[in-house]
Coordinates of C-alpha atoms in Angstrom, one line a residue:
X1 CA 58.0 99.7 129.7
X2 CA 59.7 99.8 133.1
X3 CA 56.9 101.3 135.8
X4 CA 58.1 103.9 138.6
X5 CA 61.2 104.5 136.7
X6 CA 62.4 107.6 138.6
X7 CA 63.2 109.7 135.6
X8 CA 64.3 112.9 138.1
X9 CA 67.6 110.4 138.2
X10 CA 67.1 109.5 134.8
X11 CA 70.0 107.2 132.7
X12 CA 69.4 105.8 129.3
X13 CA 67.7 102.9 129.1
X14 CA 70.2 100.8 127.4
X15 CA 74.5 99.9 127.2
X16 CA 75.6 103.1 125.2
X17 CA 78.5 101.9 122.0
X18 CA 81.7 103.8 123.6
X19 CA 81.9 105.5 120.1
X20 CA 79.2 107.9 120.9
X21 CA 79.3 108.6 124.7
X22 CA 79.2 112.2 124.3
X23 CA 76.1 113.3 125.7
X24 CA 73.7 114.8 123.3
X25 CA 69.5 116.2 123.8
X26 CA 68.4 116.7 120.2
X27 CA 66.0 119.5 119.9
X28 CA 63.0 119.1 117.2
X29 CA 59.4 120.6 116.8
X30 CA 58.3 118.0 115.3
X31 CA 59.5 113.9 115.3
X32 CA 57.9 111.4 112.7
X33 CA 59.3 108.4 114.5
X34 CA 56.0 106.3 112.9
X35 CA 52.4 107.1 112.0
X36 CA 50.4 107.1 115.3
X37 CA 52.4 109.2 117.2
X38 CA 50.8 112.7 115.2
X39 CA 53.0 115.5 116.3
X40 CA 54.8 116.4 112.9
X41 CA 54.1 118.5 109.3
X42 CA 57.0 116.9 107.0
X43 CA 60.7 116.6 106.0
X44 CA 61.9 118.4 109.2
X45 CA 59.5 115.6 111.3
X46 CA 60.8 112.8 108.7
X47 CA 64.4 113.6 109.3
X48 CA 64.6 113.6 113.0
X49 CA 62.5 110.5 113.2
X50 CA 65.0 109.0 110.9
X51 CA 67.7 110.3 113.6
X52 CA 66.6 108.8 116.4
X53 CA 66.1 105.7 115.3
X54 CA 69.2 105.1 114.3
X55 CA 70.6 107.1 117.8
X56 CA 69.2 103.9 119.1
X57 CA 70.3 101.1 116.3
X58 CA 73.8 102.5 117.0
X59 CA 73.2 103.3 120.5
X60 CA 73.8 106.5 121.1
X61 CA 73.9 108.8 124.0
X62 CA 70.9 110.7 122.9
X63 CA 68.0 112.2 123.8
X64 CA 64.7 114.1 122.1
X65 CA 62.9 117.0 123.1
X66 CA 59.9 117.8 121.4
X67 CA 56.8 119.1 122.4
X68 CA 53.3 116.8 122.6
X69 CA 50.8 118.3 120.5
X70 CA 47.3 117.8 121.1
X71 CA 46.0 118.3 117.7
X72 CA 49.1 117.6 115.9
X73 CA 49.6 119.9 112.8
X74 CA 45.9 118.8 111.3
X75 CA 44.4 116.1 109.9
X76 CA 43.4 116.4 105.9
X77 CA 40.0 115.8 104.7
X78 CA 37.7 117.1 102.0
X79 CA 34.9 119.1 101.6
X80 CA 32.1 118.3 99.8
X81 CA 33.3 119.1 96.3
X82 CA 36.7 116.7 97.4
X83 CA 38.7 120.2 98.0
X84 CA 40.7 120.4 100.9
X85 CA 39.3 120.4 104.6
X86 CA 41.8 121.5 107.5
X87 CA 40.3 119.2 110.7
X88 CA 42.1 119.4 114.0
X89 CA 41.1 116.7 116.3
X90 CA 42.4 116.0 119.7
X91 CA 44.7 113.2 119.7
X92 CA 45.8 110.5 122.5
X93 CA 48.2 107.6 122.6
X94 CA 48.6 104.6 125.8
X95 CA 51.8 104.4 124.5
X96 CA 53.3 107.6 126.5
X97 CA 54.5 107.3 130.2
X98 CA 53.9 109.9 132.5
X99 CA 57.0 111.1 134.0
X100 CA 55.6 112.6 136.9
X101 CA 57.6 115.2 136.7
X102 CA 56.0 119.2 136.6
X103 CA 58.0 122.3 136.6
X104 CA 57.1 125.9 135.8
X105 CA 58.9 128.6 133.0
X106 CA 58.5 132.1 132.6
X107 CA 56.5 132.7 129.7
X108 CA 55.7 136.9 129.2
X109 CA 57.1 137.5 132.9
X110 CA 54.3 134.9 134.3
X111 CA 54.9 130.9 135.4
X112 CA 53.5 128.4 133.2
X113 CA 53.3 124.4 134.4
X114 CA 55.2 122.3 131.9
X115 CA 53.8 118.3 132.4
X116 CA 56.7 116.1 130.3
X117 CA 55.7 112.3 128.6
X118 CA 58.3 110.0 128.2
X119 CA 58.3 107.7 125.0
X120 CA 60.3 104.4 125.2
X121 CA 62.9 103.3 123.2
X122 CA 61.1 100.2 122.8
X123 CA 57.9 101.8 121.6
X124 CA 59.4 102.5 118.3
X125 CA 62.7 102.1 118.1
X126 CA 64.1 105.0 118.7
X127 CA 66.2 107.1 121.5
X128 CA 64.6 108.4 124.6
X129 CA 62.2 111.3 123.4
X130 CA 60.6 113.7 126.1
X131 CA 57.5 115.4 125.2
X132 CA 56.4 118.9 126.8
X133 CA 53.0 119.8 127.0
X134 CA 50.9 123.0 129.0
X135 CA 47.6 121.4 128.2
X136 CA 47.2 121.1 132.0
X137 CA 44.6 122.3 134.3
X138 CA 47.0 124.1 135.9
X139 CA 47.4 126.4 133.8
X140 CA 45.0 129.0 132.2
X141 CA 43.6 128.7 129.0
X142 CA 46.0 130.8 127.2
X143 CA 48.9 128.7 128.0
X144 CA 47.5 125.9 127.1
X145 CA 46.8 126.6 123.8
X146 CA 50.5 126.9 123.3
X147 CA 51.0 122.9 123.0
X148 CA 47.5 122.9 120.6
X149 CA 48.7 123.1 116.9
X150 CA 52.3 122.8 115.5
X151 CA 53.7 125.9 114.1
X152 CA 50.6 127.9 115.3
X153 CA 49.5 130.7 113.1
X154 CA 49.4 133.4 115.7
X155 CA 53.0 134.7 116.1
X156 CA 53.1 135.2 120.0
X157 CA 51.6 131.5 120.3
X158 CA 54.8 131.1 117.7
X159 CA 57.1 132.4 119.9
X160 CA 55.8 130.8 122.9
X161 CA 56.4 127.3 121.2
X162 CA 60.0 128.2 120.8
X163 CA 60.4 129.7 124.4
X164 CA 58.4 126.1 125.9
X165 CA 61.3 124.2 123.2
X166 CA 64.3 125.6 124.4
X167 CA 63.4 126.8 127.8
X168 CA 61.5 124.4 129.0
X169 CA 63.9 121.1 127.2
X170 CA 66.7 122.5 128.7
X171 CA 65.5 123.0 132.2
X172 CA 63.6 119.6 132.0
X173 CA 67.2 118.5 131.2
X174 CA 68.2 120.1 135.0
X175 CA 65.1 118.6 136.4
X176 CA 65.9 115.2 135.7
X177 CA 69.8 115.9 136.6
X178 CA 70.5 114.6 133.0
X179 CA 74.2 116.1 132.6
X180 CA 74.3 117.0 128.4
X181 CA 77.7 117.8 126.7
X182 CA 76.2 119.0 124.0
X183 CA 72.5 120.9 122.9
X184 CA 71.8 119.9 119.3
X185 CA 69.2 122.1 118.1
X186 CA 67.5 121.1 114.7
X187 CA 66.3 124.2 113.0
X188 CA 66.6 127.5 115.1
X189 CA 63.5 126.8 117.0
X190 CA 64.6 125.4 120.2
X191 CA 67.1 128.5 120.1
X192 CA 66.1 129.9 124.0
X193 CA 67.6 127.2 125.5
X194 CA 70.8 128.7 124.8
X195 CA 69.8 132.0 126.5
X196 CA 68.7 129.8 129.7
X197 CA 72.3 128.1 129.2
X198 CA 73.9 131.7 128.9
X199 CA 71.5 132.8 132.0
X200 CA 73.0 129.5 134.2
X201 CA 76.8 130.1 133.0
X202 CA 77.0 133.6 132.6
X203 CA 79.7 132.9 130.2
X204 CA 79.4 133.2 126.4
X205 CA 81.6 130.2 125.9
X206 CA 80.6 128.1 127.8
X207 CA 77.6 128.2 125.8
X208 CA 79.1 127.9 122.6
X209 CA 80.9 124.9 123.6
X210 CA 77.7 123.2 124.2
X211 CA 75.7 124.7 121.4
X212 CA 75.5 122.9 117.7
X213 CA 72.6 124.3 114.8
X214 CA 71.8 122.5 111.6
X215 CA 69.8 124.9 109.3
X216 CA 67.5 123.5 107.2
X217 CA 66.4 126.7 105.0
X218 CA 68.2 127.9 102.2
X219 CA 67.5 131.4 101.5
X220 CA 67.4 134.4 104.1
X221 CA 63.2 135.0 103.7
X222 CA 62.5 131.6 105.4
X223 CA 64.3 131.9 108.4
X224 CA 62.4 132.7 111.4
X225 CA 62.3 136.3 112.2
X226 CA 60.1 138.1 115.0
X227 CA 59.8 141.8 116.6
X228 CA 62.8 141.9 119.3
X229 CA 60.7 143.5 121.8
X230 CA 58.0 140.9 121.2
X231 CA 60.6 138.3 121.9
X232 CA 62.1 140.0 124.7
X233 CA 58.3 140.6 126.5
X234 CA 58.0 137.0 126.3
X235 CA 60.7 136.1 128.2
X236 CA 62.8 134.2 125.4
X237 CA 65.9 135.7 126.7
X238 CA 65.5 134.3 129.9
X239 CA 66.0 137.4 131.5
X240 CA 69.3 138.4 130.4
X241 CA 69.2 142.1 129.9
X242 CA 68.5 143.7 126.6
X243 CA 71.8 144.9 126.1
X244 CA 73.1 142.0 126.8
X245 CA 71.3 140.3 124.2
X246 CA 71.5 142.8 121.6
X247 CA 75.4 141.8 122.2
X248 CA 75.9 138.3 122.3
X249 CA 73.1 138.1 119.2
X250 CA 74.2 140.8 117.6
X251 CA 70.7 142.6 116.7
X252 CA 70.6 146.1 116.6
X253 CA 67.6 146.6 114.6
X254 CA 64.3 145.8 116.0
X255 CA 64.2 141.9 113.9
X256 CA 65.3 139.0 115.6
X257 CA 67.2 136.7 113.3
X258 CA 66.6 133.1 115.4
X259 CA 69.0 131.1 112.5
X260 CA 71.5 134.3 112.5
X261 CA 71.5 134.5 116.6
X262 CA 72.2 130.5 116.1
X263 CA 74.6 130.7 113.8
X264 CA 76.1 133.1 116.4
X265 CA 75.8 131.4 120.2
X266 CA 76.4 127.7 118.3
X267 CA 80.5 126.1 117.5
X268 CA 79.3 124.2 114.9
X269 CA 76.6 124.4 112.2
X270 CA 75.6 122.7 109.4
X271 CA 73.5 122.3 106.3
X272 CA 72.1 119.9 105.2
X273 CA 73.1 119.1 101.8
X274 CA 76.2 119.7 100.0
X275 CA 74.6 121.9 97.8
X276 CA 72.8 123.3 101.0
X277 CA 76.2 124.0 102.7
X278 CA 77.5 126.0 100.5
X279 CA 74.4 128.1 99.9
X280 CA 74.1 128.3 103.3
X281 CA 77.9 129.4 103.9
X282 CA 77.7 132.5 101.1
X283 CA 74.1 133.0 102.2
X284 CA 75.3 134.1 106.1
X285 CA 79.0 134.7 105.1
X286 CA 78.3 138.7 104.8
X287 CA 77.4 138.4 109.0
X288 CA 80.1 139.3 111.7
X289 CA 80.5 136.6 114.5
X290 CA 79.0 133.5 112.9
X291 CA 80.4 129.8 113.3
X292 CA 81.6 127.2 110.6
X293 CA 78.9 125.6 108.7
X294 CA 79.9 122.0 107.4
X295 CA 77.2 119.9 105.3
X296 CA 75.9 116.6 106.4
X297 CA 73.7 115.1 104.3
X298 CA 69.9 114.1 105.5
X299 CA 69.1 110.5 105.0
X300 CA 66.4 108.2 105.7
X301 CA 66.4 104.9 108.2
X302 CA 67.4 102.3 105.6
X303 CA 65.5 100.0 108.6
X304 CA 62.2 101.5 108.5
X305 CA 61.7 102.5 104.8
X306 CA 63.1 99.8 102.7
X307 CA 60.7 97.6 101.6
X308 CA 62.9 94.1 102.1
X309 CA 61.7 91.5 99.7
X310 CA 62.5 93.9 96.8
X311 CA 65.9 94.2 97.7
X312 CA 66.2 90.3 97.9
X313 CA 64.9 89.9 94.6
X314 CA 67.4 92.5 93.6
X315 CA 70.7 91.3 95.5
X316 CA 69.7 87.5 94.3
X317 CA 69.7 88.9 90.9
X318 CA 66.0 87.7 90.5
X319 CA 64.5 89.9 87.6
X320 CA 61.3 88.1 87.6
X321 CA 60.4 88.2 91.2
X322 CA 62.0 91.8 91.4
X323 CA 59.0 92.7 88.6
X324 CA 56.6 90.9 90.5
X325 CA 57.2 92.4 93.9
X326 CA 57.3 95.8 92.1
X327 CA 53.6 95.1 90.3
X328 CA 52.7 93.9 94.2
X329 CA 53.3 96.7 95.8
X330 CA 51.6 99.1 93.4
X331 CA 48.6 96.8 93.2
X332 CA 48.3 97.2 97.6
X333 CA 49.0 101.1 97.1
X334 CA 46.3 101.5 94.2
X335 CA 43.6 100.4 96.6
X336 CA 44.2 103.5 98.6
X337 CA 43.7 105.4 95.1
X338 CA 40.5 103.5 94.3
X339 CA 39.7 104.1 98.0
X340 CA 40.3 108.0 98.2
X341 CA 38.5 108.5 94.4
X342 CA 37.2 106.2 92.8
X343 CA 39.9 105.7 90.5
X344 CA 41.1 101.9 90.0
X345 CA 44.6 102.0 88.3
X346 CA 46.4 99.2 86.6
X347 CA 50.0 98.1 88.3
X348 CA 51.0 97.3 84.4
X349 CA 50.7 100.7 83.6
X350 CA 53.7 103.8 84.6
X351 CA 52.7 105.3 87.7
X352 CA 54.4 109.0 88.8
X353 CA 53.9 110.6 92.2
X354 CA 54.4 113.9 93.3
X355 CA 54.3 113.6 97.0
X356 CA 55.3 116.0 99.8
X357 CA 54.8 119.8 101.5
X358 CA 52.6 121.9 99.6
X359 CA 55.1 124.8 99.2
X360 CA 55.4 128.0 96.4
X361 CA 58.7 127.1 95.6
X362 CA 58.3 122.8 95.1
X363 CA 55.4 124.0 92.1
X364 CA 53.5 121.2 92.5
X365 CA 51.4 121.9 89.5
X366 CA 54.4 123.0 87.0
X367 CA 53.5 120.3 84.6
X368 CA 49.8 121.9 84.6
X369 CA 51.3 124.8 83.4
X370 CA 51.1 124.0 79.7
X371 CA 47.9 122.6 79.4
X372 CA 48.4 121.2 75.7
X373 CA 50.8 119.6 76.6
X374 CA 49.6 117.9 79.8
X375 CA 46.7 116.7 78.2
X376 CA 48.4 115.0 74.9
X377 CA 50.9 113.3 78.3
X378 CA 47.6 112.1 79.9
X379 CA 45.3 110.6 76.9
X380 CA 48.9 109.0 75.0
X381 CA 47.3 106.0 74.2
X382 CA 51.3 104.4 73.1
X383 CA 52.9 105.0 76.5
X384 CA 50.0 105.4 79.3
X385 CA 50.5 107.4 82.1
X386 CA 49.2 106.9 86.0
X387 CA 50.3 110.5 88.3
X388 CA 49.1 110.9 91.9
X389 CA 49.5 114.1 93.7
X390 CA 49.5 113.8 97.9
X391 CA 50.8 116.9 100.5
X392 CA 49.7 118.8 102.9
X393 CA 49.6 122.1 102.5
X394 CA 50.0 124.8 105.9
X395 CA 46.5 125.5 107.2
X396 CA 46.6 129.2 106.4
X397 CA 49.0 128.6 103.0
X398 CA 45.8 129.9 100.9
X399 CA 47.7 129.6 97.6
X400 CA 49.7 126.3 98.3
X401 CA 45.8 125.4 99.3
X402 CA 44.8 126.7 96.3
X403 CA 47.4 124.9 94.0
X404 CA 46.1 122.0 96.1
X405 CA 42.5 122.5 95.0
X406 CA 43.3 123.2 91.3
X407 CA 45.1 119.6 91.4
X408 CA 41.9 118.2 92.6
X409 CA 39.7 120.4 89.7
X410 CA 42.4 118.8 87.1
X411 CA 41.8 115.6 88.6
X412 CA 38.3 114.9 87.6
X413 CA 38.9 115.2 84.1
X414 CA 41.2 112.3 83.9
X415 CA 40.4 108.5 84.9
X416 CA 44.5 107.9 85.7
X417 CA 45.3 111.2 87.6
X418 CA 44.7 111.0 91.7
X419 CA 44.9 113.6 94.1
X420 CA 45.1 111.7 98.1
X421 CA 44.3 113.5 101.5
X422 CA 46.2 112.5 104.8
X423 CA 49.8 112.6 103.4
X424 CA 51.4 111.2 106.8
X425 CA 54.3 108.5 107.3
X426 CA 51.7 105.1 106.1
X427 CA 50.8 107.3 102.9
X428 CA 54.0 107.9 102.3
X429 CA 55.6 104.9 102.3
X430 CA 52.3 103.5 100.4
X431 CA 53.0 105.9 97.9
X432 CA 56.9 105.1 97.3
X433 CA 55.9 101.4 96.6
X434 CA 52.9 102.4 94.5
X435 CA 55.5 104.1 92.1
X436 CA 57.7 103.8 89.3
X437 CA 59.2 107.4 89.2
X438 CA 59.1 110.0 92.0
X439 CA 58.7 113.7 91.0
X440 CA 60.7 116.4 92.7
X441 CA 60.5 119.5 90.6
X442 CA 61.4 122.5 93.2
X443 CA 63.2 126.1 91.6
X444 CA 66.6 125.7 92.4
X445 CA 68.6 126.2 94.8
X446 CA 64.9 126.4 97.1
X447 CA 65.4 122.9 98.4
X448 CA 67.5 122.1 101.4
X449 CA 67.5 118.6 100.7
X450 CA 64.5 116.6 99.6
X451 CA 64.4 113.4 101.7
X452 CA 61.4 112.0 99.8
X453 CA 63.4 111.1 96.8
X454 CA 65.1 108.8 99.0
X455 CA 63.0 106.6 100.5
X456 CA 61.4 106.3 96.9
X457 CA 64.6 105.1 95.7
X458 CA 64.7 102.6 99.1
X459 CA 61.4 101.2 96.9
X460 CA 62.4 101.0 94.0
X461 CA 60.9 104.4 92.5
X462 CA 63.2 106.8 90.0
X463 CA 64.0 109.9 91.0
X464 CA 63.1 112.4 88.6
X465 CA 64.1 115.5 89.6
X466 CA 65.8 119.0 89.2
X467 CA 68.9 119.5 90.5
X468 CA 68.6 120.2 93.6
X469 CA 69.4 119.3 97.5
X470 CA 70.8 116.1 98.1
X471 CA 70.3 115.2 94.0
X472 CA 73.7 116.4 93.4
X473 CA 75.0 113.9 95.6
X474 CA 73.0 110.6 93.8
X475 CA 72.3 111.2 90.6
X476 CA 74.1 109.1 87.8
X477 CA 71.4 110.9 85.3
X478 CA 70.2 108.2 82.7
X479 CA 71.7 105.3 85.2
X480 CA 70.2 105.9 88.5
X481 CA 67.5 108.9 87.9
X482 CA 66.7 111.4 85.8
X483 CA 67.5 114.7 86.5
X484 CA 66.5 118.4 84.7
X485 CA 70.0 119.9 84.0
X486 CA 71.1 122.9 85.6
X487 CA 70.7 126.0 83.5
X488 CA 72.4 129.9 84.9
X489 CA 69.3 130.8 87.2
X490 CA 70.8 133.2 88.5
X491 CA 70.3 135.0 85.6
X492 CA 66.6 133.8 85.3
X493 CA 63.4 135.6 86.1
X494 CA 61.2 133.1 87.6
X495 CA 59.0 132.6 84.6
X496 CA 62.1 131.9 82.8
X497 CA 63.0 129.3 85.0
X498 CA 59.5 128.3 85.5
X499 CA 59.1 127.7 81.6
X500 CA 62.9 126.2 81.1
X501 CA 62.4 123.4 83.9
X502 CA 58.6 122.9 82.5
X503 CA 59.9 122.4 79.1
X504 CA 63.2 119.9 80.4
X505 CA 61.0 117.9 82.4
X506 CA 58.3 117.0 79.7
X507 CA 61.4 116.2 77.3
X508 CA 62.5 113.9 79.4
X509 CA 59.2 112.4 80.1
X510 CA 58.1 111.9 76.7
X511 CA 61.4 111.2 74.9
X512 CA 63.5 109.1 77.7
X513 CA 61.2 107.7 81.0
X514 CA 58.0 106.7 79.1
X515 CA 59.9 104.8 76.1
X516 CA 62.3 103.2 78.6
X517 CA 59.7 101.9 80.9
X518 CA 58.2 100.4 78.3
X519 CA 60.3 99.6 75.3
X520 CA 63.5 98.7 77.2
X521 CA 62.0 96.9 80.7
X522 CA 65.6 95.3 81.2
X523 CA 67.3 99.0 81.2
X524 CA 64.5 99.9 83.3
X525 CA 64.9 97.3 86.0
X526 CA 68.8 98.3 86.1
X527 CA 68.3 101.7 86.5
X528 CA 66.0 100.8 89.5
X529 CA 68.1 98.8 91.1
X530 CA 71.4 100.7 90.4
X531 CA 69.1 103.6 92.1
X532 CA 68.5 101.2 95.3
X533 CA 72.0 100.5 95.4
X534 CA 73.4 104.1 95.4
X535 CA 70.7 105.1 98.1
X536 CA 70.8 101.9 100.3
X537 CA 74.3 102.8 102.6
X538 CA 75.1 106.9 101.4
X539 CA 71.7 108.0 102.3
X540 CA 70.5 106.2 105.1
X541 CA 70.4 107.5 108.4
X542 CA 72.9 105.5 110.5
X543 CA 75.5 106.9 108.1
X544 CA 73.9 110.6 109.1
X545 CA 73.6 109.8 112.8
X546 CA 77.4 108.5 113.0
X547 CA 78.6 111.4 111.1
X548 CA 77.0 114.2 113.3
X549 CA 79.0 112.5 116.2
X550 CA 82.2 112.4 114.4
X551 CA 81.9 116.0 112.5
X552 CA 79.9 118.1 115.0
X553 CA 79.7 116.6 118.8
X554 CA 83.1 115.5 119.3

């Protein structure tokens, strides 16, 4: 780590590949760029972490801004009865430099300090990522809270993350005389610092030029809406006048659409899935004023999740020591099982995991739904079954909490069914190589994208899956994963296609997975593989970070 760099003159630490010298800041809430630096909740974390990583394998002119959360988004525990705990503790790392550099924003028409932490490229890997926080002394309690918890409940705390995002990134950007072609913002989010672009300008286009959006939700409830007036009192506009904003985001109503205004200010957008595109594209077609959205597929850095010595065993066509890494790495992941619960499970026997945000619409208990059925899975004495569950749930999600807790209930019925706490990067990848088939069950077309299945595939785990996100786009169904297939849902009530998926998966649990795995081990091991193989270039981040250069910022 270089001491008394002078980041107010700040260049990028490293030769930049003349491919990608367009200069880019990539705004994120949230970065998992690895396990002890706390300050994301899931896929949206696990993506950009991915990205900058491979902005730096390839070199990029890149930059983060995120914001440094003092409690992160929470840590997961248990109470007494092992049911789900929400713990916030305060979190600090050696590992971030002190930039020196302090500058105050308007937040609701009064100046709030900004401190920024600088985390090396060496530290992890990754590009240059600038952290914001208002935990300062200099600033009254109220606005420090705003760089407490990610995604706060309280919606003018909310807001005020957004505003200290955009705002505050893109002025840091002026602080440190850090010229940027182009203002990537991931998710709607950082969206103000377009409105402090527009307010430095004055010119619409100007804006736009610099402005590209990837949209990570795929139905019109999820995006991000607040009171206009509450936006407007909070100085997310930057001061631009309210007609003026009503104008260029086109809100006449007293809801501001962040993702619609986005869609709006940006050139570009995209999805983030095939599938995702072009829900995305009829989902905001019916707006006036909107830009193209393109899909580029999520991935996962190939670098980071892969687990190496399985894919040796693979590529040198080595079917015993691909089996024996396999049983390895379940038998290290089981000890987190036994651990966690009390549970010791067998690395000979098929393991399952469901593994990632607690959510309505993923239905992480669907298989509990016809109890029968579960049971006669769970005590088959000819094809034995492991299943862990592991997510976090949001803090004030009471029925994804709930759903959690009933997991938990289930779980002490059974010897070979785990529920884990503390679903963070090291549990994940733990729980990828403790697998032999991932389970992604979400009501389609919910799911953006579904990284998780990914890096499961990167360690040699099935996907198992509806057909949804970036499945479309892998599955070979029967040669690389198995996949629910895709009925009318549009034509479905939910319990319809609640029941249909329910009754699809357990077919294909029971009549194809289970006697594969077991009765045909040499078909198994193929599929595996043929799954690592279709994952290992397609889906890995490098290709995603090179493609958002060629398709969006050039």
């Amino acid at each position: 780590m270089k001491k008394n760099m002078d980041f107010r003159n700040f260049t990028i630490p490293f030769e930049i590949n003349p491919e990608y010298k367009k200069r880019v800041a990539y705004f994120s809430m949230e970065f998992a760029v690895d396990q002890p630096l706390k300050i994301y909740s899931g896929g949206l974390g696990f993506l950009a972490g991915s990205h900058m990583r491979s902005a730096y394998t390839l070199k990029q002119d890149l930059v983060g801004i995120g914001i440094l959360w003092k409690y992160g988004y929470y840590d997961q525990a248990r109470n007494q009865n092992q049911t789900l705990n929400v713990a916030w503790t305060e979190k600090s790392y050696n590992f971030l430099q002190d930039t020196g550099i302090k500058f105050q924003i308007d937040i609701h028409s009064a100046p709030v300090w900004v401190k920024v932490w600088y985390l090396a490229p060496e530290t992890f890997g990754t590009a240059p990522i600038f952290l914001l926080s208002t935990d300062i002394p200099e600033n009254d309690y109220i606005s420090q809270t705003i760089t407490h918890r990610l995604y706060d409940a309280n919606q003018a705390t909310k807001v005020a993350q957004y505003i200290l995002l955009g705002k505050g990134g893109a002025k840091l950007l002026d602080e440190m005389n850090l010229g940027r072609d182009i203002y990537h913002l991931n998710e709607a989010h950082g969206l103000p610092a377009a409105f402090y672009l527009l307010q430095k300008y004055k010119d619409l286009n100007e804006v736009k030029k610099k402005l590209v959006f990837t949209t990570h939700t795929p139905e019109e409830a999820g995006n991000e809406k607040h009171d206009f007036h509450l936006c407007y009192n909070m100085s997310y506009f930057s001061g631009i006048s309210e007609e003026e904003v009503r104008r260029v985001s086109g809100t006449d109503g007293e809801v501001f659409n962040h993702s619609l205004c986005a869609l709006r200010m940006a050139h570009i957008a995209n999805g983030v899935s095939k599938l995702h595109g072009e829900v995305s594209r009829e989902m905001w077609g019916k707006y006036s004023g909107i830009c193209d959205i393109k899909s580029i597929t999520n991935a996962q850095d190939y670098n980071f999740w892969a687990d190496e010595k399985l894919y040796a065993a693979k590529d040198n066509a080595d079917a015993a020591g691909f089996d024996e890494r396999k049983k390895i790495m379940k038998y290290r992941g089981f000890k987190i099982v036994s651990d966690q619960t009390g549970n010791i499970f067998n690395p000979d026997v098929f393991t399952m995991v469901w593994a990632r945000r607690f959510a309505g619409y993923k239905r992480a208990d669907l298989l509990l739904e016809d109890q029968e059925r579960f049971r006669r899975l769970m005590e088959n004495e000819k094809y034995p079954i492991q299943i862990i569950w592991a997510g976090k749930p949001y803090p004030l999600d009471y029925p994804a909490i709930s759903t959690f807790n009933r997991l938990v209930e289930e779980s002490k019925k059974y010897k070979n069914m785990a529920v884990l706490t503390g679903y963070e990067i090291y549990l994940s990848k733990s729980l990828k190589r403790m697998s032999d088939v991932w389970l992604n069950n979400p009501r389609v077309p919910r799911e953006a994208s579904g990284t998780s299945g990914m890096t499961a595939a990167m360690n040699g785990s099935v996907n198992f899956s509806t057909d949804d996100g970036w499945v479309p786009e892998f599955a070979k169904p029967g040669q690389n994963s198995f996949v629910v297939p895709k009925a009318d849902y549009n034509n479905m009530s939910t319990y319809d296609q609640d029941m249909y998926d329910l009754n699809k998966l357990y077919d294909l649990l029971e009549n194809e997975i289970l006697p594969t795995y077991y009765d045909r081990p040499d078909e198994w091991r193929t599929l595996t593989q043929q799954g690592m193989e279709d994952v290992r270039y397609a889906f890995a981040s490098d290709r995603m970070a090179d493609e958002y250069y060629r398709e969006m910022y050039n």
